[in-house]
Every structure is written in C-alpha cells, then in structure tokens.
Amino acid sequence: MTMIDDINVLYSILFFLWLQYLWELYLEIRQYRVCQHTKDVPQELRGVMNKDIFDKARSYSIDKSSFGFVKSAVSIITSTFIIYTGLLAKVWNYSQSNSPWEGEVATSCIWLFILTTLSSVLDLPFSIYYTFVLEEKYGFNKQTATFFTLDKIKAYILSQSLTLPICSIIILIVKYGGEYFFVWLWITVGVILMVLLTIYPSYIAPLFDKYTPLPEGELRTNIEKLASELKFPLDQLYVVEGSKRSAHSNAYFYGLFAKRIVLFDTLLAKPESGGCENDEVLAVLSHELGHWKHSHITKRLIIMQTNLLLVFLVFAFMFRYPPIYQAVGFPTKLQPVLVGLLVVMQYIMVPYNELLSFLLTCLSRYFEFQADKFATKLKKAEPLQRALIQLNKDNLGFPVYDSLYSAWHHSHPPLLQRLDALKTKQD
C-alpha cells in the first residue's frame, strides 16, 4: 500500500461526509423556505386550527431549522477536523500510554471513553440551548436545571456501562473468532440487542421517567376491552409522567412478548389546555395496535438484523485494509478493531446508510398508513382525525412541508396526507 492509497481513502471519506451534509442542507433550506413563505392556514385545517396556533407553529419550525443549520455546520466541521488532523490516532496513543493494563481491549475502552465523553461535552451546549431557550420559548420545556443535569448524568453513566463491555466483547470476537467471526459477531450483538429490548421496560425506562398504572375508570376499561377484542397480549397499562420533562404528548406500546401500553400524562390532559378526549385516545391506541396486528415491530427487527449481518460482512471484508486506518492517522501495521469498525460503519458506509435510511423511511410511512387503515376498520377514523389535529396543535407541528424534504425525512406521513387518507378510507 502507498501513501496515495491513504490519501484516496481520506478524501473519499471527507467527500462522502460533505456530500451527505450538503444534501441534508439543501433539503433543510427547501423546508425553511416553505415555512417562511406559507403564511395562511391550509384550506383543509381552517375551522380546526386558528391563525395564532398556525403562526406559532410556523415560528417554532423556523427556529428549529435555524438551530439545525448551526448544529449540523458545527458537526461537519468537527468531523472534518477529527479526520483531517488524525485526532482518533492521537487519542489512541494517549490511551495506550496511560492505560494501566496491557492489550487492545483496555486501550480501546479508554479510547472510546475519551471520545464519547468529548462528544457529550461538545453536544451539551446545543442540548442546553434547545431545552432551555428554544423549547422554553414555546412553552414545551418543563425541566428544571437539576432535573436536566441528573438526566444527563444518568444517561451518560448508563451509556458507558453498556457500551464499554459490549465493545470489549466485539473486540474479542473479531480477534479470536476466526475466518467467520462476522457470523459470531452478528449472533452475539443480535442476542444483546434482544436482551436490551426485553429489559428496557422494567429496568431502563424507569430510571428516567415515572411510570404509574392507569387509574381505574372508563378509559382503562375501554382500552382493556379493545385489547381483549383484538387478542392483544396486554400486560400492563401505564401513564408516564412526561410532563416533568416536556409538554409534548404521545402514546406507544412496547415489549417483545407481553406488551405494555404507555400513555403520556400530557395526552390525557383536558383538550382545552392540551390533550385528547377518551375516544381520541382510543383511536390513537387503535393505530398503535394496527402496528402490532401487521407485525410491524417484527418486520423492523428482521430488517435490522439483516442489515447488521450485511454491515459486519462489509467490515470483515475491509477491516484488514491498512489505508482505512492510515487515512485517519494511524501508523502502518496498527489496526485496532474498534477504529476499523468506526471508520467502516460511520464513514465508509455513508452512501449505503443514507440510502437505507431513505428506504426505511418509505417503509415506515407505508406502515403508518397501514396502521391508520386498521384504525379505520375499527370505526375510529373520525376520532383519529380529531386526535391527529389535536396532537399536531399540542406539539406545534407545522402542517405544510416541502415534498422532497418530507419524502426524505418523515417516517410518519405529514398531517394533511394522513387526514386525506383517513377521509378517503372512511368514505
């Protein structure tokens, strides 16, 4: 291998990263212009969304776009700096010289700990601004400084506690797994992901939010009745105290085997102050149960596992190629597993990741329409329309989007498209 190979890989990485950034920037600018130029409530929403709410949603969308412009610009400049200056290799040398233990696993853990800590520190000003300035401006932020700080500390500790052991296992499998290590790596990581999905409801989610059983009453009775009629394996029915974090509202279910339905307390507030009526909550849950009925979660898991196998196969093919290490500042013959995995997955595979993301977005939109159709079959189309409008107003969602931006970014169809589809199916 020659220096030309290293330079070619280096500039290929930078080219893909900047191409991705410029494409995303182009889409954001298109949507930003739509927000700036759309000053009237769409015909379909007149009578259900007043001008004040619409203007506030428009302003909120413009402010979020402006924030996104700055954050993405800082991100691409930071990534370019890290790659071009060989910072990954410099941090590795520091980790190796200061490690109290011998071996690649120990050095990799220190290296990863330093990089993730630096990333958290760099992201902190943006997180503070978004929460306490932007969200506060529009009445969404409900966090105190103490709550925010404790939340970040818990998330950081949990992330390090999970990431470092998992990465250690990955390194050992790659180094000692033989020619077909990528198969053992795929199986191991797949099992770990399934375990995390299983324990998340009971042990991880409660670390961040308070979950209480939905009180007895008409809503609980109706939800349990609906679940029973559909043979949905309902295990628990919870209300999450999301109002301590944000005024945004939602509802969802999770669990691989026994299922738990979770309602945000903000969803259950009085409609005049934000929130939905009981029949609207049932309509939203009917949509969520549509995802279960059509096995959307299972299909997503299968796609995720298939993609994971493909990624590890590409990594197995490329990780012994010296220029991918030398391009980011590592000397000849030094090829740490974790560095190779990072470069391949985060940099080399940028075009593939972008294409996959777009295809998954398209699939997700199809799933959402399927779930809406399922709710329509349960005679919930009309209350679901009301719920979608109410949730859009509560969350200050701007209802008008550039078509290309929406096609690329929206895993959920925009409000006007969903309302139109629901009316068509209802008729």
GROMACS .gro file of C-alpha atoms in nm:
model
  427
    1MET     CA    1   0.000   0.000   0.000
    2THR     CA    2   0.121   0.352  -0.078
    3MET     CA    3   0.060   0.697   0.063
    4ILE     CA    4  -0.161   0.762  -0.239
    5ASP     CA    5  -0.397   0.488  -0.117
    6ASP     CA    6  -0.416   0.655   0.224
    7ILE     CA    7  -0.488   0.996   0.069
    8ASN     CA    8  -0.752   0.849  -0.162
    9VAL     CA    9  -0.933   0.689   0.132
   10LEU     CA   10  -0.902   1.009   0.336
   11TYR     CA   11  -1.052   1.227   0.065
   12SER     CA   12  -1.318   0.967  -0.015
   13ILE     CA   13  -1.430   0.975   0.348
   14LEU     CA   14  -1.438   1.356   0.353
   15PHE     CA   15  -1.617   1.365   0.018
   16PHE     CA   16  -1.894   1.132   0.137
   17LEU     CA   17  -1.937   1.323   0.464
   18TRP     CA   18  -1.958   1.662   0.292
   19LEU     CA   19  -2.185   1.527   0.020
   20GLN     CA   20  -2.421   1.399   0.291
   21TYR     CA   21  -2.406   1.734   0.472
   22LEU     CA   22  -2.474   1.939   0.157
   23TRP     CA   23  -2.767   1.715   0.059
   24GLU     CA   24  -2.922   1.749   0.404
   25LEU     CA   25  -2.856   2.123   0.398
   26TYR     CA   26  -3.029   2.155   0.060
   27LEU     CA   27  -3.336   1.973   0.194
   28GLU     CA   28  -3.342   2.185   0.510
   29ILE     CA   29  -3.322   2.505   0.305
   30ARG     CA   30  -3.617   2.389   0.091
   31GLN     CA   31  -3.827   2.331   0.402
   32TYR     CA   32  -3.709   2.655   0.563
   33ARG     CA   33  -3.831   2.848   0.258
   34VAL     CA   34  -4.168   2.671   0.270
   35CYS     CA   35  -4.208   2.780   0.632
   36GLN     CA   36  -4.111   3.137   0.551
   37HIS     CA   37  -4.346   3.173   0.255
   38THR     CA   38  -4.651   2.983   0.388
   39LYS     CA   39  -4.842   3.236   0.597
   40ASP     CA   40  -5.201   3.118   0.565
   41VAL     CA   41  -5.369   2.822   0.732
   42PRO     CA   42  -5.421   2.542   0.476
   43GLN     CA   43  -5.778   2.514   0.349
   44GLU     CA   44  -5.815   2.166   0.499
   45LEU     CA   45  -5.741   2.294   0.852
   46ARG     CA   46  -5.947   2.611   0.854
   47GLY     CA   47  -6.202   2.579   1.127
   48VAL     CA   48  -5.991   2.337   1.334
   49MET     CA   49  -5.663   2.536   1.358
   50ASN     CA   50  -5.674   2.906   1.430
   51LYS     CA   51  -5.428   3.158   1.288
   52ASP     CA   52  -5.249   3.214   1.619
   53ILE     CA   53  -5.165   2.843   1.659
   54PHE     CA   54  -5.060   2.823   1.294
   55ASP     CA   55  -4.830   3.126   1.324
   56LYS     CA   56  -4.678   2.990   1.643
   57ALA     CA   57  -4.616   2.651   1.477
   58ARG     CA   58  -4.459   2.828   1.179
   59SER     CA   59  -4.231   3.030   1.404
   60TYR     CA   60  -4.136   2.717   1.602
   61SER     CA   61  -4.047   2.532   1.281
   62ILE     CA   62  -3.834   2.823   1.154
   63ASP     CA   63  -3.648   2.846   1.486
   64LYS     CA   64  -3.582   2.470   1.488
   65SER     CA   65  -3.448   2.490   1.132
   66SER     CA   66  -3.217   2.777   1.224
   67PHE     CA   67  -3.092   2.579   1.522
   68GLY     CA   68  -3.041   2.276   1.295
   69PHE     CA   69  -2.836   2.481   1.046
   70VAL     CA   70  -2.591   2.581   1.318
   71LYS     CA   71  -2.571   2.238   1.481
   72SER     CA   72  -2.515   2.049   1.153
   73ALA     CA   73  -2.249   2.302   1.043
   74VAL     CA   74  -2.060   2.257   1.370
   75SER     CA   75  -2.095   1.879   1.335
   76ILE     CA   76  -1.945   1.861   0.984
   77ILE     CA   77  -1.662   2.099   1.077
   78THR     CA   78  -1.586   1.891   1.388
   79SER     CA   79  -1.590   1.563   1.190
   80THR     CA   80  -1.360   1.712   0.925
   81PHE     CA   81  -1.121   1.835   1.194
   82ILE     CA   82  -1.115   1.495   1.367
   83ILE     CA   83  -1.043   1.307   1.045
   84TYR     CA   84  -0.801   1.553   0.884
   85THR     CA   85  -0.586   1.608   1.196
   86GLY     CA   86  -0.570   1.238   1.288
   87LEU     CA   87  -0.729   1.306   1.626
   88LEU     CA   88  -0.851   0.946   1.652
   89ALA     CA   89  -0.490   0.823   1.637
   90LYS     CA   90  -0.369   1.087   1.884
   91VAL     CA   91  -0.636   0.986   2.136
   92TRP     CA   92  -0.537   0.622   2.080
   93ASN     CA   93  -0.171   0.697   2.154
   94TYR     CA   94  -0.272   0.884   2.469
   95SER     CA   95  -0.498   0.596   2.577
   96GLN     CA   96  -0.227   0.338   2.515
   97SER     CA   97   0.042   0.528   2.703
   98ASN     CA   98  -0.187   0.592   3.002
   99SER     CA   99  -0.356   0.252   3.021
  100PRO     CA  100  -0.281   0.065   3.345
  101TRP     CA  101  -0.341  -0.263   3.161
  102GLU     CA  102  -0.182  -0.423   2.857
  103GLY     CA  103  -0.374  -0.519   2.547
  104GLU     CA  104  -0.604  -0.379   2.282
  105VAL     CA  105  -0.925  -0.422   2.484
  106ALA     CA  106  -0.809  -0.196   2.767
  107THR     CA  107  -0.673   0.069   2.528
  108SER     CA  108  -0.992   0.057   2.320
  109CYS     CA  109  -1.212   0.109   2.626
  110ILE     CA  110  -1.010   0.413   2.737
  111TRP     CA  111  -1.008   0.546   2.378
  112LEU     CA  112  -1.384   0.503   2.346
  113PHE     CA  113  -1.448   0.653   2.689
  114ILE     CA  114  -1.249   0.967   2.599
  115LEU     CA  115  -1.417   1.010   2.260
  116THR     CA  116  -1.771   0.959   2.390
  117THR     CA  117  -1.703   1.195   2.679
  118LEU     CA  118  -1.573   1.462   2.441
  119SER     CA  119  -1.879   1.410   2.220
  120SER     CA  120  -2.110   1.453   2.520
  121VAL     CA  121  -1.932   1.771   2.625
  122LEU     CA  122  -1.948   1.917   2.272
  123ASP     CA  123  -2.317   1.835   2.245
  124LEU     CA  124  -2.404   1.979   2.587
  125PRO     CA  125  -2.430   2.349   2.484
  126PHE     CA  126  -2.666   2.255   2.200
  127SER     CA  127  -2.877   2.042   2.433
  128ILE     CA  128  -2.895   2.323   2.691
  129TYR     CA  129  -2.988   2.581   2.429
  130TYR     CA  130  -3.252   2.356   2.269
  131THR     CA  131  -3.412   2.271   2.604
  132PHE     CA  132  -3.389   2.595   2.799
  133VAL     CA  133  -3.408   2.850   2.516
  134LEU     CA  134  -3.587   2.709   2.213
  135GLU     CA  135  -3.830   2.471   2.386
  136GLU     CA  136  -3.876   2.715   2.673
  137LYS     CA  137  -3.972   2.991   2.429
  138TYR     CA  138  -4.269   2.788   2.305
  139GLY     CA  139  -4.378   2.656   2.644
  140PHE     CA  140  -4.263   2.295   2.596
  141ASN     CA  141  -3.978   2.268   2.844
  142LYS     CA  142  -4.082   2.157   3.191
  143GLN     CA  143  -3.738   2.053   3.316
  144THR     CA  144  -3.554   2.228   3.594
  145ALA     CA  145  -3.177   2.264   3.575
  146THR     CA  146  -3.144   1.994   3.843
  147PHE     CA  147  -3.370   1.751   3.655
  148PHE     CA  148  -3.182   1.816   3.330
  149THR     CA  149  -2.842   1.765   3.496
  150LEU     CA  150  -2.942   1.441   3.669
  151ASP     CA  151  -3.097   1.316   3.346
  152LYS     CA  152  -2.774   1.376   3.155
  153ILE     CA  153  -2.562   1.214   3.426
  154LYS     CA  154  -2.783   0.903   3.435
  155ALA     CA  155  -2.782   0.876   3.056
  156TYR     CA  156  -2.403   0.914   3.047
  157ILE     CA  157  -2.341   0.651   3.316
  158LEU     CA  158  -2.586   0.407   3.157
  159SER     CA  159  -2.432   0.459   2.813
  160GLN     CA  160  -2.079   0.393   2.939
  161SER     CA  161  -2.191   0.095   3.146
  162LEU     CA  162  -2.345  -0.071   2.840
  163THR     CA  163  -2.110   0.045   2.563
  164LEU     CA  164  -1.772  -0.044   2.713
  165PRO     CA  165  -1.849  -0.411   2.798
  166ILE     CA  166  -2.025  -0.466   2.463
  167CYS     CA  167  -1.733  -0.317   2.271
  168SER     CA  168  -1.492  -0.537   2.467
  169ILE     CA  169  -1.688  -0.844   2.362
  170ILE     CA  170  -1.688  -0.725   1.998
  171ILE     CA  171  -1.309  -0.686   2.000
  172LEU     CA  172  -1.254  -1.035   2.143
  173ILE     CA  173  -1.488  -1.195   1.888
  174VAL     CA  174  -1.316  -1.019   1.595
  175LYS     CA  175  -0.968  -1.111   1.717
  176TYR     CA  176  -1.038  -1.472   1.810
  177GLY     CA  177  -1.349  -1.563   1.609
  178GLY     CA  178  -1.163  -1.700   1.310
  179GLU     CA  179  -1.244  -1.654   0.942
  180TYR     CA  180  -1.618  -1.634   1.001
  181PHE     CA  181  -1.602  -1.406   1.302
  182PHE     CA  182  -1.867  -1.181   1.147
  183VAL     CA  183  -2.127  -1.457   1.193
  184TRP     CA  184  -2.045  -1.495   1.565
  185LEU     CA  185  -2.039  -1.117   1.596
  186TRP     CA  186  -2.381  -1.090   1.433
  187ILE     CA  187  -2.531  -1.357   1.659
  188THR     CA  188  -2.379  -1.208   1.975
  189VAL     CA  189  -2.481  -0.848   1.902
  190GLY     CA  190  -2.828  -0.967   1.796
  191VAL     CA  191  -2.873  -1.150   2.128
  192ILE     CA  192  -2.752  -0.846   2.323
  193LEU     CA  193  -2.999  -0.621   2.140
  194MET     CA  194  -3.286  -0.860   2.212
  195VAL     CA  195  -3.190  -0.873   2.581
  196LEU     CA  196  -3.181  -0.493   2.598
  197LEU     CA  197  -3.521  -0.468   2.430
  198THR     CA  198  -3.658  -0.716   2.683
  199ILE     CA  199  -3.521  -0.549   2.997
  200TYR     CA  200  -3.577  -0.189   2.880
  201PRO     CA  201  -3.939  -0.156   3.002
  202SER     CA  202  -3.872  -0.286   3.352
  203TYR     CA  203  -3.521  -0.170   3.431
  204ILE     CA  204  -3.404   0.109   3.198
  205ALA     CA  205  -3.706   0.329   3.119
  206PRO     CA  206  -3.800   0.377   3.491
  207LEU     CA  207  -3.454   0.526   3.553
  208PHE     CA  208  -3.558   0.835   3.357
  209ASP     CA  209  -3.935   0.867   3.395
  210LYS     CA  210  -4.200   0.771   3.646
  211TYR     CA  211  -4.448   0.506   3.526
  212THR     CA  212  -4.774   0.453   3.714
  213PRO     CA  213  -5.066   0.223   3.630
  214LEU     CA  214  -5.353   0.396   3.451
  215PRO     CA  215  -5.623   0.453   3.717
  216GLU     CA  216  -5.945   0.255   3.706
  217GLY     CA  217  -6.214   0.427   3.507
  218GLU     CA  218  -6.387   0.448   3.172
  219LEU     CA  219  -6.066   0.493   2.969
  220ARG     CA  220  -5.889   0.195   3.127
  221THR     CA  221  -6.198  -0.022   3.085
  222ASN     CA  222  -6.232   0.071   2.718
  223ILE     CA  223  -5.862   0.011   2.647
  224GLU     CA  224  -5.870  -0.332   2.813
  225LYS     CA  225  -6.187  -0.416   2.621
  226LEU     CA  226  -6.028  -0.313   2.290
  227ALA     CA  227  -5.714  -0.517   2.367
  228SER     CA  228  -5.926  -0.819   2.458
  229GLU     CA  229  -6.132  -0.798   2.138
  230LEU     CA  230  -5.815  -0.789   1.929
  231LYS     CA  231  -5.643  -1.057   2.141
  232PHE     CA  232  -5.361  -0.814   2.208
  233PRO     CA  233  -5.141  -0.961   2.487
  234LEU     CA  234  -5.171  -0.659   2.717
  235ASP     CA  235  -4.958  -0.700   3.028
  236GLN     CA  236  -4.952  -0.351   3.177
  237LEU     CA  237  -5.119  -0.018   3.111
  238TYR     CA  238  -4.910   0.277   3.223
  239VAL     CA  239  -4.912   0.655   3.234
  240VAL     CA  240  -4.566   0.810   3.204
  241GLU     CA  241  -4.505   1.137   3.383
  242GLY     CA  242  -4.373   1.311   3.073
  243SER     CA  243  -4.500   1.650   3.190
  244LYS     CA  244  -4.193   1.685   3.413
  245ARG     CA  245  -3.979   1.674   3.101
  246SER     CA  246  -4.186   1.834   2.825
  247ALA     CA  247  -4.533   1.944   2.721
  248HIS     CA  248  -4.514   1.723   2.409
  249SER     CA  249  -4.753   1.427   2.412
  250ASN     CA  250  -4.769   1.079   2.263
  251ALA     CA  251  -4.870   0.716   2.318
  252TYR     CA  252  -4.699   0.390   2.232
  253PHE     CA  253  -4.662   0.022   2.319
  254TYR     CA  254  -4.352  -0.188   2.361
  255GLY     CA  255  -4.237  -0.533   2.471
  256LEU     CA  256  -4.128  -0.836   2.272
  257PHE     CA  257  -4.365  -1.083   2.434
  258ALA     CA  258  -4.604  -0.938   2.692
  259LYS     CA  259  -4.697  -0.587   2.576
  260ARG     CA  260  -4.717  -0.265   2.769
  261ILE     CA  261  -4.920   0.034   2.657
  262VAL     CA  262  -4.785   0.371   2.769
  263LEU     CA  263  -4.979   0.698   2.762
  264PHE     CA  264  -4.814   1.034   2.825
  265ASP     CA  265  -4.988   1.222   3.104
  266THR     CA  266  -4.995   1.523   2.871
  267LEU     CA  267  -5.206   1.317   2.630
  268LEU     CA  268  -5.471   1.275   2.899
  269ALA     CA  269  -5.500   1.642   2.989
  270LYS     CA  270  -5.814   1.839   2.918
  271PRO     CA  271  -5.845   1.927   2.547
  272GLU     CA  272  -5.892   2.296   2.622
  273SER     CA  273  -5.542   2.301   2.781
  274GLY     CA  274  -5.394   2.036   2.552
  275GLY     CA  275  -5.463   1.664   2.534
  276CYS     CA  276  -5.728   1.433   2.390
  277GLU     CA  277  -6.075   1.309   2.473
  278ASN     CA  278  -6.113   0.943   2.567
  279ASP     CA  279  -6.243   0.839   2.223
  280GLU     CA  280  -5.945   1.015   2.063
  281VAL     CA  281  -5.702   0.833   2.294
  282LEU     CA  282  -5.867   0.504   2.195
  283ALA     CA  283  -5.831   0.598   1.829
  284VAL     CA  284  -5.458   0.668   1.875
  285LEU     CA  285  -5.418   0.332   2.050
  286SER     CA  286  -5.612   0.161   1.771
  287HIS     CA  287  -5.350   0.297   1.533
  288GLU     CA  288  -5.072   0.163   1.757
  289LEU     CA  289  -5.243  -0.176   1.776
  290GLY     CA  290  -5.250  -0.172   1.397
  291HIS     CA  291  -4.870  -0.184   1.408
  292TRP     CA  292  -4.892  -0.493   1.627
  293LYS     CA  293  -5.161  -0.659   1.412
  294HIS     CA  294  -4.949  -0.616   1.098
  295SER     CA  295  -4.632  -0.736   1.277
  296HIS     CA  296  -4.451  -0.412   1.200
  297ILE     CA  297  -4.221  -0.445   1.502
  298THR     CA  298  -4.120  -0.798   1.399
  299LYS     CA  299  -4.058  -0.686   1.041
  300ARG     CA  300  -3.841  -0.398   1.159
  301LEU     CA  301  -3.641  -0.636   1.379
  302ILE     CA  302  -3.583  -0.872   1.085
  303ILE     CA  303  -3.467  -0.581   0.867
  304MET     CA  304  -3.242  -0.454   1.146
  305GLN     CA  305  -3.081  -0.795   1.195
  306THR     CA  306  -3.036  -0.846   0.820
  307ASN     CA  307  -2.872  -0.504   0.791
  308LEU     CA  308  -2.649  -0.583   1.088
  309LEU     CA  309  -2.525  -0.901   0.918
  310LEU     CA  310  -2.452  -0.708   0.599
  311VAL     CA  311  -2.263  -0.437   0.787
  312PHE     CA  312  -2.049  -0.692   0.969
  313LEU     CA  313  -1.983  -0.873   0.642
  314VAL     CA  314  -1.858  -0.549   0.483
  315PHE     CA  315  -1.648  -0.484   0.795
  316ALA     CA  316  -1.498  -0.834   0.772
  317PHE     CA  317  -1.405  -0.766   0.411
  318MET     CA  318  -1.249  -0.424   0.477
  319PHE     CA  319  -1.109  -0.412   0.829
  320ARG     CA  320  -0.769  -0.560   0.736
  321TYR     CA  321  -0.720  -0.295   0.462
  322PRO     CA  322  -0.441  -0.070   0.605
  323PRO     CA  323  -0.533   0.258   0.426
  324ILE     CA  324  -0.860   0.291   0.621
  325TYR     CA  325  -0.653   0.319   0.939
  326GLN     CA  326  -0.370   0.526   0.793
  327ALA     CA  327  -0.625   0.767   0.641
  328VAL     CA  328  -0.730   0.867   0.995
  329GLY     CA  329  -0.374   0.899   1.124
  330PHE     CA  330  -0.273   0.550   1.240
  331PRO     CA  331   0.075   0.418   1.158
  332THR     CA  332   0.136   0.113   0.938
  333LYS     CA  333   0.052  -0.223   1.100
  334LEU     CA  334  -0.157  -0.067   1.379
  335GLN     CA  335  -0.515  -0.171   1.305
  336PRO     CA  336  -0.737  -0.157   1.618
  337VAL     CA  337  -1.067  -0.339   1.575
  338LEU     CA  338  -1.283  -0.062   1.721
  339VAL     CA  339  -1.122   0.201   1.500
  340GLY     CA  340  -1.183  -0.010   1.189
  341LEU     CA  341  -1.544  -0.066   1.289
  342LEU     CA  342  -1.596   0.307   1.344
  343VAL     CA  343  -1.436   0.408   1.013
  344VAL     CA  344  -1.623   0.146   0.811
  345MET     CA  345  -1.966   0.194   0.971
  346GLN     CA  346  -1.965   0.570   1.022
  347TYR     CA  347  -1.754   0.694   0.729
  348ILE     CA  348  -1.703   0.436   0.455
  349MET     CA  349  -2.067   0.326   0.453
  350VAL     CA  350  -2.217   0.677   0.446
  351PRO     CA  351  -2.378   0.634   0.098
  352TYR     CA  352  -2.527   0.298   0.195
  353ASN     CA  353  -2.651   0.433   0.528
  354GLU     CA  354  -2.821   0.727   0.359
  355LEU     CA  355  -2.991   0.505   0.103
  356LEU     CA  356  -3.101   0.258   0.370
  357SER     CA  357  -3.235   0.539   0.586
  358PHE     CA  358  -3.444   0.668   0.296
  359LEU     CA  359  -3.582   0.321   0.215
  360LEU     CA  360  -3.668   0.261   0.581
  361THR     CA  361  -3.841   0.599   0.593
  362CYS     CA  362  -4.053   0.498   0.292
  363LEU     CA  363  -4.134   0.164   0.458
  364SER     CA  364  -4.224   0.335   0.784
  365ARG     CA  365  -4.467   0.569   0.606
  366TYR     CA  366  -4.630   0.266   0.444
  367PHE     CA  367  -4.662   0.105   0.788
  368GLU     CA  368  -4.822   0.422   0.926
  369PHE     CA  369  -5.085   0.424   0.652
  370GLN     CA  370  -5.149   0.055   0.722
  371ALA     CA  371  -5.199   0.128   1.092
  372ASP     CA  372  -5.436   0.414   1.010
  373LYS     CA  373  -5.633   0.182   0.782
  374PHE     CA  374  -5.655  -0.070   1.067
  375ALA     CA  375  -5.796   0.201   1.297
  376THR     CA  376  -6.047   0.290   1.026
  377LYS     CA  377  -6.170  -0.071   1.016
  378LEU     CA  378  -6.233  -0.040   1.390
  379LYS     CA  379  -6.457   0.264   1.318
  380LYS     CA  380  -6.200   0.503   1.466
  381ALA     CA  381  -6.132   0.718   1.159
  382GLU     CA  382  -6.322   1.025   1.276
  383PRO     CA  383  -6.181   1.040   1.633
  384LEU     CA  384  -5.835   0.958   1.494
  385GLN     CA  385  -5.857   1.261   1.264
  386ARG     CA  386  -5.951   1.477   1.562
  387ALA     CA  387  -5.668   1.326   1.767
  388LEU     CA  388  -5.411   1.388   1.495
  389ILE     CA  389  -5.519   1.751   1.465
  390GLN     CA  390  -5.514   1.797   1.843
  391LEU     CA  391  -5.171   1.634   1.880
  392ASN     CA  392  -5.039   1.845   1.594
  393LYS     CA  393  -5.162   2.161   1.769
  394ASP     CA  394  -5.031   2.046   2.110
  395ASN     CA  395  -4.687   1.974   1.962
  396LEU     CA  396  -4.691   2.284   1.737
  397GLY     CA  397  -4.633   2.076   1.427
  398PHE     CA  398  -4.616   2.289   1.114
  399PRO     CA  399  -4.857   2.117   0.872
  400VAL     CA  400  -4.702   2.229   0.540
  401TYR     CA  401  -4.390   2.058   0.407
  402ASP     CA  402  -4.171   2.059   0.101
  403SER     CA  403  -4.242   1.732  -0.081
  404LEU     CA  404  -3.876   1.629  -0.123
  405TYR     CA  405  -3.786   1.716   0.237
  406SER     CA  406  -4.087   1.521   0.361
  407ALA     CA  407  -4.014   1.217   0.144
  408TRP     CA  408  -3.658   1.200   0.275
  409HIS     CA  409  -3.718   1.276   0.644
  410HIS     CA  410  -4.069   1.189   0.755
  411SER     CA  411  -4.108   0.836   0.885
  412HIS     CA  412  -4.466   0.940   0.967
  413PRO     CA  413  -4.674   1.091   0.686
  414PRO     CA  414  -4.746   1.464   0.732
  415LEU     CA  415  -5.075   1.560   0.892
  416LEU     CA  416  -5.253   1.667   0.572
  417GLN     CA  417  -5.165   1.342   0.395
  418ARG     CA  418  -5.292   1.132   0.686
  419LEU     CA  419  -5.615   1.329   0.713
  420ASP     CA  420  -5.675   1.294   0.340
  421ALA     CA  421  -5.609   0.918   0.351
  422LEU     CA  422  -5.837   0.873   0.652
  423LYS     CA  423  -6.120   1.063   0.482
  424THR     CA  424  -6.078   0.854   0.166
  425LYS     CA  425  -6.082   0.526   0.361
  426GLN     CA  426  -6.380   0.644   0.566
  427ASP     CA  427  -6.578   0.726   0.255
   0.00000   0.00000   0.00000
